[in-house]
Amino acid sequence: MKWNDLQTEACPVARGLSVIGDRWTMLVLRDCFLGVRRFEQMQERLGITRHVLADRLRKLEANGVLRRERYQERPPRHEYRLTERGKALYPVLVSVIEWANAHVPPTGAPSVTLVSRETGEPILPVLIDMNTGKEITYRTVTALGSD
Amino acid sequence: MKWNDLQTEACPVARGLSVIGDRWTMLVLRDCFLGVRRFEQMQERLGITRHVLADRLRKLEANGVLRRERYQERPPRHEYRLTERGKALYPVLVSVIEWANAHVPPTGAPSVTLVSRETGEPILPVLIDMNTGKEITYRTVTALGSD
DNA sequence: AGTAGTAAGTTCCTTTTCAGAACCTGTCAA
DNA sequence: TTGACAGGTTCTGAAAAGGAACTTACTACT
């Protein structure tokens, strides 16, 4: 099976990863959430090759995660911004951050954490089921549907 | 920059993705959460090549996400199980599922959703900050540390 | 007029990774 | 002795990624 065939699968994990499971893609989106909008800045910050970055931005735009906006004419220049669909990925990013900080300790370098804009206090992310108010773990939940 | 250099970065997104951001890796973990433990089953379910599956399982074991347990001697046979570190990835998986079901609609095929084991009702996952009790969005939270 | 700088890519070439299939090893059962 | 099973390894060709240089359409400086 090829990677691109995943888009049509019934499993939502496969469908989701067909969009964001690519090498570099989530790192590009991290920069987008940090407010980086331009090709040159992303390329320099990420250390990704220009070729791959152009490809990822194209695919993210095609999938409706980013949109390409012209910010000047002559010469034409564009910047990339998160769409609503892109912004909806924030929980995925936060979950990765939380997991990495707890389980993939940085080697020497200081860690980056998330803090509340309001209080400045570190945040403690937990997945809650809004219907029951309880925490979601692999024990309390099961998959339903044709898999 | 090479992909493997990400492990030593200060950014937790980069460190996390150096472990789980690889092609196929999260799909292997999906199967683990579904209770699949053996090489043959994973290979058949995923449609991944045996070579790549062996590689991913090796890396996941090296990173402490899975552990390899012998379940019979002569001939030696092993199965793969999630460690605590692996189980801690459940929120990442759930976030991907939630996003995909909302934003990457299946083409024709019926969707797979998560339900509460207790009530059988569909769950509605939301990321909450345990300190404030409020929902976490890209507006309410900001990164702190050297990035 | 000529030179340098900027932004967003594209092109070319090499190296790495992946897909697909076949093969290997040790054991049991027919 | 042949076949099946489980968990891999080995091989070859195709696809993707890395690295560096080049392109285009401007603006600003000398």
PDB file of C-alpha atoms in Angstrom, chain B:
ATOM      1  CA  MET B   1      19.161  19.706   8.549  1.00  0.00           C
ATOM      2  CA  LYS B   2      18.467  16.025   8.724  1.00  0.00           C
ATOM      3  CA  TRP B   3      15.325  14.609  10.231  1.00  0.00           C
ATOM      4  CA  ASN B   4      17.210  12.723  12.925  1.00  0.00           C
ATOM      5  CA  ASP B   5      18.796  15.883  14.287  1.00  0.00           C
ATOM      6  CA  LEU B   6      15.434  16.903  15.690  1.00  0.00           C
ATOM      7  CA  GLN B   7      15.861  14.813  18.825  1.00  0.00           C
ATOM      8  CA  THR B   8      18.221  17.300  20.400  1.00  0.00           C
ATOM      9  CA  GLU B   9      16.141  20.408  19.740  1.00  0.00           C
ATOM     10  CA  ALA B  10      14.725  22.543  22.501  1.00  0.00           C
ATOM     11  CA  CYS B  11      11.290  22.621  20.920  1.00  0.00           C
ATOM     12  CA  PRO B  12       9.092  19.837  22.310  1.00  0.00           C
ATOM     13  CA  VAL B  13       7.229  19.544  19.016  1.00  0.00           C
ATOM     14  CA  ALA B  14      10.474  18.696  17.256  1.00  0.00           C
ATOM     15  CA  ARG B  15      11.484  16.226  19.959  1.00  0.00           C
ATOM     16  CA  GLY B  16       8.095  14.565  19.953  1.00  0.00           C
ATOM     17  CA  LEU B  17       7.940  14.277  16.209  1.00  0.00           C
ATOM     18  CA  SER B  18      11.424  12.807  16.090  1.00  0.00           C
ATOM     19  CA  VAL B  19       9.810   9.795  17.752  1.00  0.00           C
ATOM     20  CA  ILE B  20       6.275   9.665  16.347  1.00  0.00           C
ATOM     21  CA  GLY B  21       6.426  11.962  13.311  1.00  0.00           C
ATOM     22  CA  ASP B  22       7.663   9.260  11.032  1.00  0.00           C
ATOM     23  CA  ARG B  23       5.597   7.803   8.248  1.00  0.00           C
ATOM     24  CA  TRP B  24       3.576   4.803   9.504  1.00  0.00           C
ATOM     25  CA  THR B  25       4.612   5.151  13.135  1.00  0.00           C
ATOM     26  CA  MET B  26       1.310   6.497  14.442  1.00  0.00           C
ATOM     27  CA  LEU B  27      -0.566   3.880  12.437  1.00  0.00           C
ATOM     28  CA  VAL B  28       1.485   1.158  14.081  1.00  0.00           C
ATOM     29  CA  LEU B  29       0.591   2.680  17.446  1.00  0.00           C
ATOM     30  CA  ARG B  30      -3.074   2.826  16.484  1.00  0.00           C
ATOM     31  CA  ASP B  31      -2.999  -0.933  16.027  1.00  0.00           C
ATOM     32  CA  CYS B  32      -1.242  -1.320  19.363  1.00  0.00           C
ATOM     33  CA  PHE B  33      -4.030   0.616  21.072  1.00  0.00           C
ATOM     34  CA  LEU B  34      -6.530  -1.655  19.334  1.00  0.00           C
ATOM     35  CA  GLY B  35      -4.822  -4.638  20.934  1.00  0.00           C
ATOM     36  CA  VAL B  36      -2.802  -5.881  17.975  1.00  0.00           C
ATOM     37  CA  ARG B  37       0.485  -7.251  19.268  1.00  0.00           C
ATOM     38  CA  ARG B  38       2.021  -9.411  16.588  1.00  0.00           C
ATOM     39  CA  PHE B  39       4.161  -8.680  13.596  1.00  0.00           C
ATOM     40  CA  GLU B  40       2.125 -10.682  11.110  1.00  0.00           C
ATOM     41  CA  GLN B  41      -1.179  -9.109  12.092  1.00  0.00           C
ATOM     42  CA  MET B  42       0.179  -5.603  11.933  1.00  0.00           C
ATOM     43  CA  GLN B  43       1.760  -6.210   8.580  1.00  0.00           C
ATOM     44  CA  GLU B  44      -1.455  -7.557   7.125  1.00  0.00           C
ATOM     45  CA  ARG B  45      -3.721  -4.915   8.672  1.00  0.00           C
ATOM     46  CA  LEU B  46      -1.543  -1.960   7.723  1.00  0.00           C
ATOM     47  CA  GLY B  47      -0.390  -3.061   4.290  1.00  0.00           C
ATOM     48  CA  ILE B  48       3.046  -1.775   5.276  1.00  0.00           C
ATOM     49  CA  THR B  49       6.096  -3.602   3.940  1.00  0.00           C
ATOM     50  CA  ARG B  50       7.665  -6.053   6.360  1.00  0.00           C
ATOM     51  CA  HIS B  51      10.960  -4.254   6.132  1.00  0.00           C
ATOM     52  CA  VAL B  52       9.560  -0.903   7.210  1.00  0.00           C
ATOM     53  CA  LEU B  53       7.403  -2.455   9.916  1.00  0.00           C
ATOM     54  CA  ALA B  54      10.445  -4.175  11.433  1.00  0.00           C
ATOM     55  CA  ASP B  55      12.300  -0.874  11.325  1.00  0.00           C
ATOM     56  CA  ARG B  56       9.487   1.100  13.001  1.00  0.00           C
ATOM     57  CA  LEU B  57       9.023  -1.492  15.729  1.00  0.00           C
ATOM     58  CA  ARG B  58      12.756  -1.424  16.418  1.00  0.00           C
ATOM     59  CA  LYS B  59      12.763   2.359  16.695  1.00  0.00           C
ATOM     60  CA  LEU B  60       9.664   2.447  18.881  1.00  0.00           C
ATOM     61  CA  GLU B  61      11.243  -0.097  21.188  1.00  0.00           C
ATOM     62  CA  ALA B  62      14.503   1.877  21.260  1.00  0.00           C
ATOM     63  CA  ASN B  63      12.514   4.973  22.228  1.00  0.00           C
ATOM     64  CA  GLY B  64      10.701   3.165  25.015  1.00  0.00           C
ATOM     65  CA  VAL B  65       7.267   3.456  23.419  1.00  0.00           C
ATOM     66  CA  LEU B  66       6.827  -0.279  22.883  1.00  0.00           C
ATOM     67  CA  ARG B  67       8.410  -3.208  24.607  1.00  0.00           C
ATOM     68  CA  ARG B  68       9.188  -6.511  22.986  1.00  0.00           C
ATOM     69  CA  GLU B  69       8.089  -9.494  25.002  1.00  0.00           C
ATOM     70  CA  ARG B  70       8.896 -13.104  24.311  1.00  0.00           C
ATOM     71  CA  TYR B  71       5.780 -15.214  24.432  1.00  0.00           C
ATOM     72  CA  GLN B  72       7.367 -18.532  23.493  1.00  0.00           C
ATOM     73  CA  GLU B  73      10.784 -20.107  23.332  1.00  0.00           C
ATOM     74  CA  ARG B  74      11.948 -22.331  20.499  1.00  0.00           C
ATOM     75  CA  PRO B  75      11.342 -20.904  18.073  1.00  0.00           C
ATOM     76  CA  PRO B  76      11.669 -17.528  19.779  1.00  0.00           C
ATOM     77  CA  ARG B  77       8.567 -15.420  19.196  1.00  0.00           C
ATOM     78  CA  HIS B  78       7.844 -11.936  20.455  1.00  0.00           C
ATOM     79  CA  GLU B  79       4.956  -9.584  20.686  1.00  0.00           C
ATOM     80  CA  TYR B  80       4.877  -5.839  21.065  1.00  0.00           C
ATOM     81  CA  ARG B  81       3.117  -3.988  23.841  1.00  0.00           C
ATOM     82  CA  LEU B  82       2.700  -0.357  24.736  1.00  0.00           C
ATOM     83  CA  THR B  83       4.790   0.883  27.650  1.00  0.00           C
ATOM     84  CA  GLU B  84       3.552   3.641  29.960  1.00  0.00           C
ATOM     85  CA  ARG B  85       5.294   6.080  27.664  1.00  0.00           C
ATOM     86  CA  GLY B  86       3.409   4.587  24.748  1.00  0.00           C
ATOM     87  CA  LYS B  87       0.055   4.674  26.513  1.00  0.00           C
ATOM     88  CA  ALA B  88       0.668   8.349  27.250  1.00  0.00           C
ATOM     89  CA  LEU B  89       0.345   8.956  23.518  1.00  0.00           C
ATOM     90  CA  TYR B  90      -3.383   8.266  23.611  1.00  0.00           C
ATOM     91  CA  PRO B  91      -4.339  11.962  23.717  1.00  0.00           C
ATOM     92  CA  VAL B  92      -2.346  12.540  20.539  1.00  0.00           C
ATOM     93  CA  LEU B  93      -4.214   9.742  18.818  1.00  0.00           C
ATOM     94  CA  VAL B  94      -7.594  10.950  20.044  1.00  0.00           C
ATOM     95  CA  SER B  95      -6.834  14.490  18.911  1.00  0.00           C
ATOM     96  CA  VAL B  96      -5.991  13.243  15.441  1.00  0.00           C
ATOM     97  CA  ILE B  97      -9.195  11.186  15.308  1.00  0.00           C
ATOM     98  CA  GLU B  98     -11.296  14.120  16.431  1.00  0.00           C
ATOM     99  CA  TRP B  99      -9.713  16.442  13.884  1.00  0.00           C
ATOM    100  CA  ALA B 100      -9.991  13.962  11.034  1.00  0.00           C
ATOM    101  CA  ASN B 101     -13.636  13.189  11.724  1.00  0.00           C
ATOM    102  CA  ALA B 102     -14.441  16.882  11.764  1.00  0.00           C
ATOM    103  CA  HIS B 103     -12.232  18.011   8.906  1.00  0.00           C
ATOM    104  CA  VAL B 104     -11.202  15.116   6.659  1.00  0.00           C
ATOM    105  CA  PRO B 105     -14.526  13.453   5.876  1.00  0.00           C
ATOM    106  CA  PRO B 106     -14.347   9.859   4.699  1.00  0.00           C
ATOM    107  CA  THR B 107     -15.190   9.411   1.046  1.00  0.00           C
ATOM    108  CA  GLY B 108     -18.180   7.134   1.082  1.00  0.00           C
ATOM    109  CA  ALA B 109     -16.971   4.739   3.748  1.00  0.00           C
ATOM    110  CA  PRO B 110     -18.644   4.879   7.150  1.00  0.00           C
ATOM    111  CA  SER B 111     -16.710   6.724   9.811  1.00  0.00           C
ATOM    112  CA  VAL B 112     -15.177   5.294  12.946  1.00  0.00           C
ATOM    113  CA  THR B 113     -15.872   7.200  16.128  1.00  0.00           C
ATOM    114  CA  LEU B 114     -14.975   6.892  19.776  1.00  0.00           C
ATOM    115  CA  VAL B 115     -17.579   5.989  22.359  1.00  0.00           C
ATOM    116  CA  SER B 116     -17.538   5.794  26.122  1.00  0.00           C
ATOM    117  CA  ARG B 117     -17.111   2.259  27.416  1.00  0.00           C
ATOM    118  CA  GLU B 118     -19.353   3.164  30.289  1.00  0.00           C
ATOM    119  CA  THR B 119     -22.311   4.789  28.586  1.00  0.00           C
ATOM    120  CA  GLY B 120     -21.834   3.747  24.958  1.00  0.00           C
ATOM    121  CA  GLU B 121     -22.391   7.370  24.001  1.00  0.00           C
ATOM    122  CA  PRO B 122     -20.087   9.120  21.541  1.00  0.00           C
ATOM    123  CA  ILE B 123     -17.412  11.133  23.279  1.00  0.00           C
ATOM    124  CA  LEU B 124     -16.672  14.784  22.652  1.00  0.00           C
ATOM    125  CA  PRO B 125     -12.970  15.316  23.338  1.00  0.00           C
ATOM    126  CA  VAL B 126     -11.871  18.767  24.492  1.00  0.00           C
ATOM    127  CA  LEU B 127      -8.485  19.854  25.791  1.00  0.00           C
ATOM    128  CA  ILE B 128      -8.808  21.462  29.207  1.00  0.00           C
ATOM    129  CA  ASP B 129      -6.213  23.213  31.308  1.00  0.00           C
ATOM    130  CA  MET B 130      -6.536  21.524  34.694  1.00  0.00           C
ATOM    131  CA  ASN B 131      -5.252  24.625  36.447  1.00  0.00           C
ATOM    132  CA  THR B 132      -7.934  26.971  35.191  1.00  0.00           C
ATOM    133  CA  GLY B 133     -10.559  24.483  34.009  1.00  0.00           C
ATOM    134  CA  LYS B 134     -10.805  26.329  30.726  1.00  0.00           C
ATOM    135  CA  GLU B 135     -10.516  25.044  27.193  1.00  0.00           C
ATOM    136  CA  ILE B 136      -7.113  25.311  25.569  1.00  0.00           C
ATOM    137  CA  THR B 137      -7.020  27.183  22.261  1.00  0.00           C
ATOM    138  CA  TYR B 138      -4.252  28.863  20.344  1.00  0.00           C
ATOM    139  CA  ARG B 139      -5.547  32.165  21.679  1.00  0.00           C
ATOM    140  CA  THR B 140      -5.538  31.380  25.375  1.00  0.00           C
ATOM    141  CA  VAL B 141      -2.081  29.885  25.465  1.00  0.00           C
ATOM    142  CA  THR B 142       1.422  30.912  24.491  1.00  0.00           C
ATOM    143  CA  ALA B 143       4.827  29.260  24.393  1.00  0.00           C
ATOM    144  CA  LEU B 144       7.427  30.057  27.012  1.00  0.00           C
ATOM    145  CA  GLY B 145      11.103  29.189  27.000  1.00  0.00           C
ATOM    146  CA  SER B 146      13.940  29.517  24.560  1.00  0.00           C
ATOM    147  CA  ASP B 147      12.793  28.602  21.123  1.00  0.00           C
TER     148      ASP B 147
END
